XYZ file of C-alpha atoms in Angstrom:
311
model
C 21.473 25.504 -8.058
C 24.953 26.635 -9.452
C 28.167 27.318 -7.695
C 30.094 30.453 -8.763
C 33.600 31.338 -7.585
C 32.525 28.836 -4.833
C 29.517 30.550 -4.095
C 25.633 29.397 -4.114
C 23.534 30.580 -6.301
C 19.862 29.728 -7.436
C 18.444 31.719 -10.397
C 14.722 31.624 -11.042
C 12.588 34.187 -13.270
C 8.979 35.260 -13.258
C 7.114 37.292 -15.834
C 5.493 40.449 -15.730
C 1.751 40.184 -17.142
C -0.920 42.328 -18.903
C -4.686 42.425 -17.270
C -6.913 41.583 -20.886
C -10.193 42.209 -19.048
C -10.594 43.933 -15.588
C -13.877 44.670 -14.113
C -13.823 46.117 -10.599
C -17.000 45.264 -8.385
C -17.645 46.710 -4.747
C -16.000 47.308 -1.984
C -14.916 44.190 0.283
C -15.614 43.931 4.045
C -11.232 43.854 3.727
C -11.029 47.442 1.630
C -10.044 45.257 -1.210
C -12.449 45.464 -4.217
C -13.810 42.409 -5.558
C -11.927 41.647 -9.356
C -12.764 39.678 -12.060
C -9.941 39.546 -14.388
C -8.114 37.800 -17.027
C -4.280 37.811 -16.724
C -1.955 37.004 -19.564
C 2.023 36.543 -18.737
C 3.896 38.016 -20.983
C 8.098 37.765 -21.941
C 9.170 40.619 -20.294
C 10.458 38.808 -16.999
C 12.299 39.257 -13.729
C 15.310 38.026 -13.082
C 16.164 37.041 -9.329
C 19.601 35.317 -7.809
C 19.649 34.282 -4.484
C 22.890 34.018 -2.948
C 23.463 32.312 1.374
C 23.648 35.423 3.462
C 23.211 35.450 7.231
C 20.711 38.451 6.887
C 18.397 39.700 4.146
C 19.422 42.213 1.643
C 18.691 43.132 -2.022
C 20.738 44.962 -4.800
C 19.409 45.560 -8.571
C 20.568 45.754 -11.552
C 18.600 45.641 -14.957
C 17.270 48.106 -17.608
C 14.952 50.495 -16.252
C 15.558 53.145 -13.039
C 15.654 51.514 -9.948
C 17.004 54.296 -7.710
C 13.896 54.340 -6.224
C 13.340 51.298 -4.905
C 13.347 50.362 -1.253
C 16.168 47.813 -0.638
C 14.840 47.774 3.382
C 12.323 45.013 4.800
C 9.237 46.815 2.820
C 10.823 45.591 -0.358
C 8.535 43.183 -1.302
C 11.258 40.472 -2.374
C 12.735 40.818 1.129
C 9.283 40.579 2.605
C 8.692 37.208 0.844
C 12.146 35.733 1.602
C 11.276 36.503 5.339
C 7.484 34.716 4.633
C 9.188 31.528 3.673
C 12.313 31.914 6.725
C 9.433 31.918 9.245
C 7.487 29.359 7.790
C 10.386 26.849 6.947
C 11.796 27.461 10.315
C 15.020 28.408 8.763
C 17.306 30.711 10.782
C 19.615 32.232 7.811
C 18.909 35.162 5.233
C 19.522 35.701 1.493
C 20.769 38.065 -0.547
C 19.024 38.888 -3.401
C 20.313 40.156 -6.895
C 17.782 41.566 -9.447
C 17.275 42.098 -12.428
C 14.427 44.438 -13.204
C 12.771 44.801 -17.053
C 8.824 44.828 -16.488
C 8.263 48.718 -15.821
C 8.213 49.969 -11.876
C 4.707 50.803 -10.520
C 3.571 50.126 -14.418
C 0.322 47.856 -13.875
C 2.309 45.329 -14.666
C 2.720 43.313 -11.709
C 6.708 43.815 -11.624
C 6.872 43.396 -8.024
C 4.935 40.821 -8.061
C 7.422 38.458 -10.093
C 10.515 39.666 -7.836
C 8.313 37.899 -4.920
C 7.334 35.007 -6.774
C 10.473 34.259 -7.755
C 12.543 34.687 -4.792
C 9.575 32.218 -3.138
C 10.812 29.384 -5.751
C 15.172 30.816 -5.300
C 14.493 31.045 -1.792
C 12.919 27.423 -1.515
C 15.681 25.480 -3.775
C 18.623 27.487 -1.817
C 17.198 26.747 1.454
C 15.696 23.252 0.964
C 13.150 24.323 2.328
C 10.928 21.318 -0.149
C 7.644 23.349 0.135
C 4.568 22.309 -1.544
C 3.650 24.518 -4.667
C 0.460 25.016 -2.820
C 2.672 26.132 0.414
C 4.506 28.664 -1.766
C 1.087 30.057 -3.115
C -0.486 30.522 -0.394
C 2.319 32.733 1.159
C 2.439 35.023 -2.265
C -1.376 35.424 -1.367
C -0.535 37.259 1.871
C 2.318 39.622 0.062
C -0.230 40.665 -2.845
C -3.007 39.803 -5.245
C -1.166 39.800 -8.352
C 1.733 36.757 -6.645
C 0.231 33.475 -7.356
C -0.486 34.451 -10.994
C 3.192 35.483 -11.380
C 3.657 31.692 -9.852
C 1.438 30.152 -11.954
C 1.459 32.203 -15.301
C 0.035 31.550 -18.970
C -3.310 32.723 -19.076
C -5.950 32.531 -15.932
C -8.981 34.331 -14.608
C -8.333 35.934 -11.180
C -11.543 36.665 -8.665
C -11.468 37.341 -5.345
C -9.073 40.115 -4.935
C -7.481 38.980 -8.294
C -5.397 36.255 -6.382
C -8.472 33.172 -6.365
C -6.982 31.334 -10.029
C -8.381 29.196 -12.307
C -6.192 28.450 -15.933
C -8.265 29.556 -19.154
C -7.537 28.051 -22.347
C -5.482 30.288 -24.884
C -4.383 29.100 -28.127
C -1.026 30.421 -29.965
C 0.598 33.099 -29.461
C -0.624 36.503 -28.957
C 1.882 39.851 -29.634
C 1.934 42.869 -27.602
C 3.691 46.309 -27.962
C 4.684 48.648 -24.684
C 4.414 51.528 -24.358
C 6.738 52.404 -20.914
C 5.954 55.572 -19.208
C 8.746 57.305 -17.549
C 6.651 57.859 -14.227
C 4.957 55.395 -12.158
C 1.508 55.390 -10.620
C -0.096 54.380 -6.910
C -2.459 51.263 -7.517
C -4.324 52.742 -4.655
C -4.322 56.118 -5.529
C -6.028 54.805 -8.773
C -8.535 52.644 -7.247
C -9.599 55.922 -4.918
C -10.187 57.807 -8.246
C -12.660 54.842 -9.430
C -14.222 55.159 -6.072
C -14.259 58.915 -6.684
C -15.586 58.664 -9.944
C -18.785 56.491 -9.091
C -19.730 58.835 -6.117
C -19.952 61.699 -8.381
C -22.152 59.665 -10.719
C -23.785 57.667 -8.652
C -27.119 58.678 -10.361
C -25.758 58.277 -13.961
C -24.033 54.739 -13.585
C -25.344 51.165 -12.354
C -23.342 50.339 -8.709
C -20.348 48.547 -8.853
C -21.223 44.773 -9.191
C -20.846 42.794 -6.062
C -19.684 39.855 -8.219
C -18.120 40.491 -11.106
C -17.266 38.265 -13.966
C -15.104 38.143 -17.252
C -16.976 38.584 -20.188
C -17.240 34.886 -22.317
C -16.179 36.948 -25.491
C -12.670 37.461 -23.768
C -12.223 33.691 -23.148
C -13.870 32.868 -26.447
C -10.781 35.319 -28.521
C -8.424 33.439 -25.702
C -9.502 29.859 -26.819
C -9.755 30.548 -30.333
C -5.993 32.588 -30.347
C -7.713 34.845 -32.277
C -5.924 38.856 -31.863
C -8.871 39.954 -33.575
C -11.384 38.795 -31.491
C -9.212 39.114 -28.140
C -8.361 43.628 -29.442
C -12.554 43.987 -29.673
C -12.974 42.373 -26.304
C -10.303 43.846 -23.986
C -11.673 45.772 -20.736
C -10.127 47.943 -18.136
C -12.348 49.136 -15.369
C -8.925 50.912 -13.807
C -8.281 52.369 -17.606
C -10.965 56.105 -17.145
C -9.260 56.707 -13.835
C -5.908 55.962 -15.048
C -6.691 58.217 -17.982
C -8.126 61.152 -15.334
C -5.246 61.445 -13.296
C -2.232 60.859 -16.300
C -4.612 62.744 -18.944
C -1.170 62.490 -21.390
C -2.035 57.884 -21.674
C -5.076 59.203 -24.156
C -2.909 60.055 -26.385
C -0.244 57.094 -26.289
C -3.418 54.915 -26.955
C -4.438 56.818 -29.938
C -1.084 57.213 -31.614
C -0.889 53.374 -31.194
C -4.141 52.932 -32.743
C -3.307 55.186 -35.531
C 0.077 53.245 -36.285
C -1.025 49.636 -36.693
C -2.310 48.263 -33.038
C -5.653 46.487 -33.113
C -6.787 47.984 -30.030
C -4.586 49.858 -26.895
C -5.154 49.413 -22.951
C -3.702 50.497 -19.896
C -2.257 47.795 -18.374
C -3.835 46.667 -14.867
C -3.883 50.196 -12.599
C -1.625 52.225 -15.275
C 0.816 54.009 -16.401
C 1.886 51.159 -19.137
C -0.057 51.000 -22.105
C -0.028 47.521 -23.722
C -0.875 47.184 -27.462
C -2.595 44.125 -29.457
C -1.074 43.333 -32.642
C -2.107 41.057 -35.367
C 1.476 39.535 -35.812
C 5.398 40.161 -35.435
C 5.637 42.141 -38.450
C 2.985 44.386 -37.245
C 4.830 44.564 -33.854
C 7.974 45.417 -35.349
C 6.658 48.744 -37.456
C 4.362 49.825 -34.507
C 7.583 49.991 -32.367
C 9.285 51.273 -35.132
C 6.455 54.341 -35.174
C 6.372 55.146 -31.406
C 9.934 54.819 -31.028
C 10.183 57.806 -33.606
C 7.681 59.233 -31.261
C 10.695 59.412 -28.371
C 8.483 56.508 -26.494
C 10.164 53.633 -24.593
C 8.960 50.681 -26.546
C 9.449 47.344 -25.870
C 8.132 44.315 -27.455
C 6.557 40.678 -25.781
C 4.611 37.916 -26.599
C 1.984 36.178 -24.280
C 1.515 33.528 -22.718
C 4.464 32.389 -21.065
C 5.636 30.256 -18.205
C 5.382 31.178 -14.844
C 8.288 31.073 -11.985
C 10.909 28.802 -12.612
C 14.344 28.036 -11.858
C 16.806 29.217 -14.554
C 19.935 26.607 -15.258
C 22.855 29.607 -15.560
């Protein structure tokens, strides 16, 4: 915790992340769909200040458009503030500054971050001295994709995604996105897998009731091995993704053309995430879609999860 201009302030940052394997299985008894998936957090990270307030608010600042986010109590940063209010017992608010970079409604797990990280702001600025395990356990209620913005590095999510277990992952592995300048529903995606297997119900096996993650994808993981990890990568979300945004085909094949070992829609879409072999490599294919008139950033994975920032 800082003071500035004699005013509190806690600063903590959580990453955005890129699903390396996602297989969807069947529907739960909850409407959720039972995941197996392999998560890897990546650099591109939010940034969240949490300032004493006597109510709840939330402003943002940052690189990408965030005129349409909901600053009300459906934002989820708000909502997980309020989570940790009602379970501390505490009787104040917070306002909350933030600093948005991972993509909005990008399968990236942006919102995600904001939550986990104003959990860990929201916990130092209160005093609130909650358990990790406390703190996890109310990102599980506010979404899937929460804990592993808590926990980051590399895990394997089942469950809804948000049941954790750390795999092993060696080095450093080198990603290029590709940012599209529209978002898309994780719902409305989901529905158009659902869609999708009804049509071919005949033509396809059904949708595993327990899923798993393939060993090759922890073997490439383990052995830090961008060669091994590009011919492994798996997105059950990636064909519907594809159907309704038909344009994402071709992002993944000009990335393939220019350099990337192998391109994937990130979690439900639109961002497309490309392996590379090494910097170098990640430099020149941003070079090439940037003369394309893509948004292009670059990131390396793993990284930390939520933590408090020292300003």
């Amino acid at each position: 915790m800082t003071t500035i201009a004699g005013t509190q302030v806690v600063h903590a940052r959580a990453p955005g992340k890129i699903n390396v394997f996602l297989k969807v299985g069947a529907v739960r008894d909850d409407g959720y769909h039972e995941l197996a998936t392999a998560f890897q957090a990546v650099s591109l990270t939010e940034e969240v200040r949490a300032y004493p307030a006597t109510d709840f608010s939330v402003t943002f600042t940052g690189s990408i458009d965030t005129s349409g986010l909901a600053t009300d109590g459906t934002n989820l940063a708000i909502k997980a503030a309020r989570a940790l209010a009602r379970k501390a017992g505490y009787r104040g608010g917070v306002h909350l500054e933030i600093e948005k970079n991972v993509p909005i409604a990008g399968g990236m797990g942006g919102g995600s971050a904001d939550a986990a990280a104003t959990l860990l702001a929201c916990d130092t600025l209160w005093n609130t001295a909650a358990s990790k395990d406390e703190l996890l356990a109310i990102g599980a209620t506010l979404g899937a994709d929460v804990p592993f913005a808590f926990t980051g590095g590399t895990a394997i999510g089942t469950g809804r995604g948000d049941q954790l277990s750390p795999a092993l992952a060696k080095g450093k592995f080198q990603w290029v996105l590709a940012l599209a300048e529209f978002g898309m529903s994780t719902p409305a995606v989901y529905r158009e897998l659902d869609r999708h297997r009804d049509r071919h119900a005949q033509d396809i096996f059904p949708a595993e009731v327990q899923p798993t993650v393939d060993s090759s994808v922890l073997l490439a993981l383990r052995a830090g091995d961008p060669h091994m990890l590009a011919d492994a990568l798996h997105n059950d979300l990636q064909a519907p993704a594809l159907h309704l945004a038909p344009g994402l085909g071709s992002v993944i094949q000009l990335g393939e053309e220019n350099g990337a070992l192998a391109g994937i829609i990130s979690g439900s879409g639109p961002t497309v995430a490309f392996l590379v072999a090494d910097a170098d490599s990640a430099l020149e294919l941003q070079v090439a879609l940037s003369a394309s008139r893509l948004r292009v950033v670059r990131a390396t994975g793993p990284v930390h999860g939520a933590r408090l920032i020292n300003d």
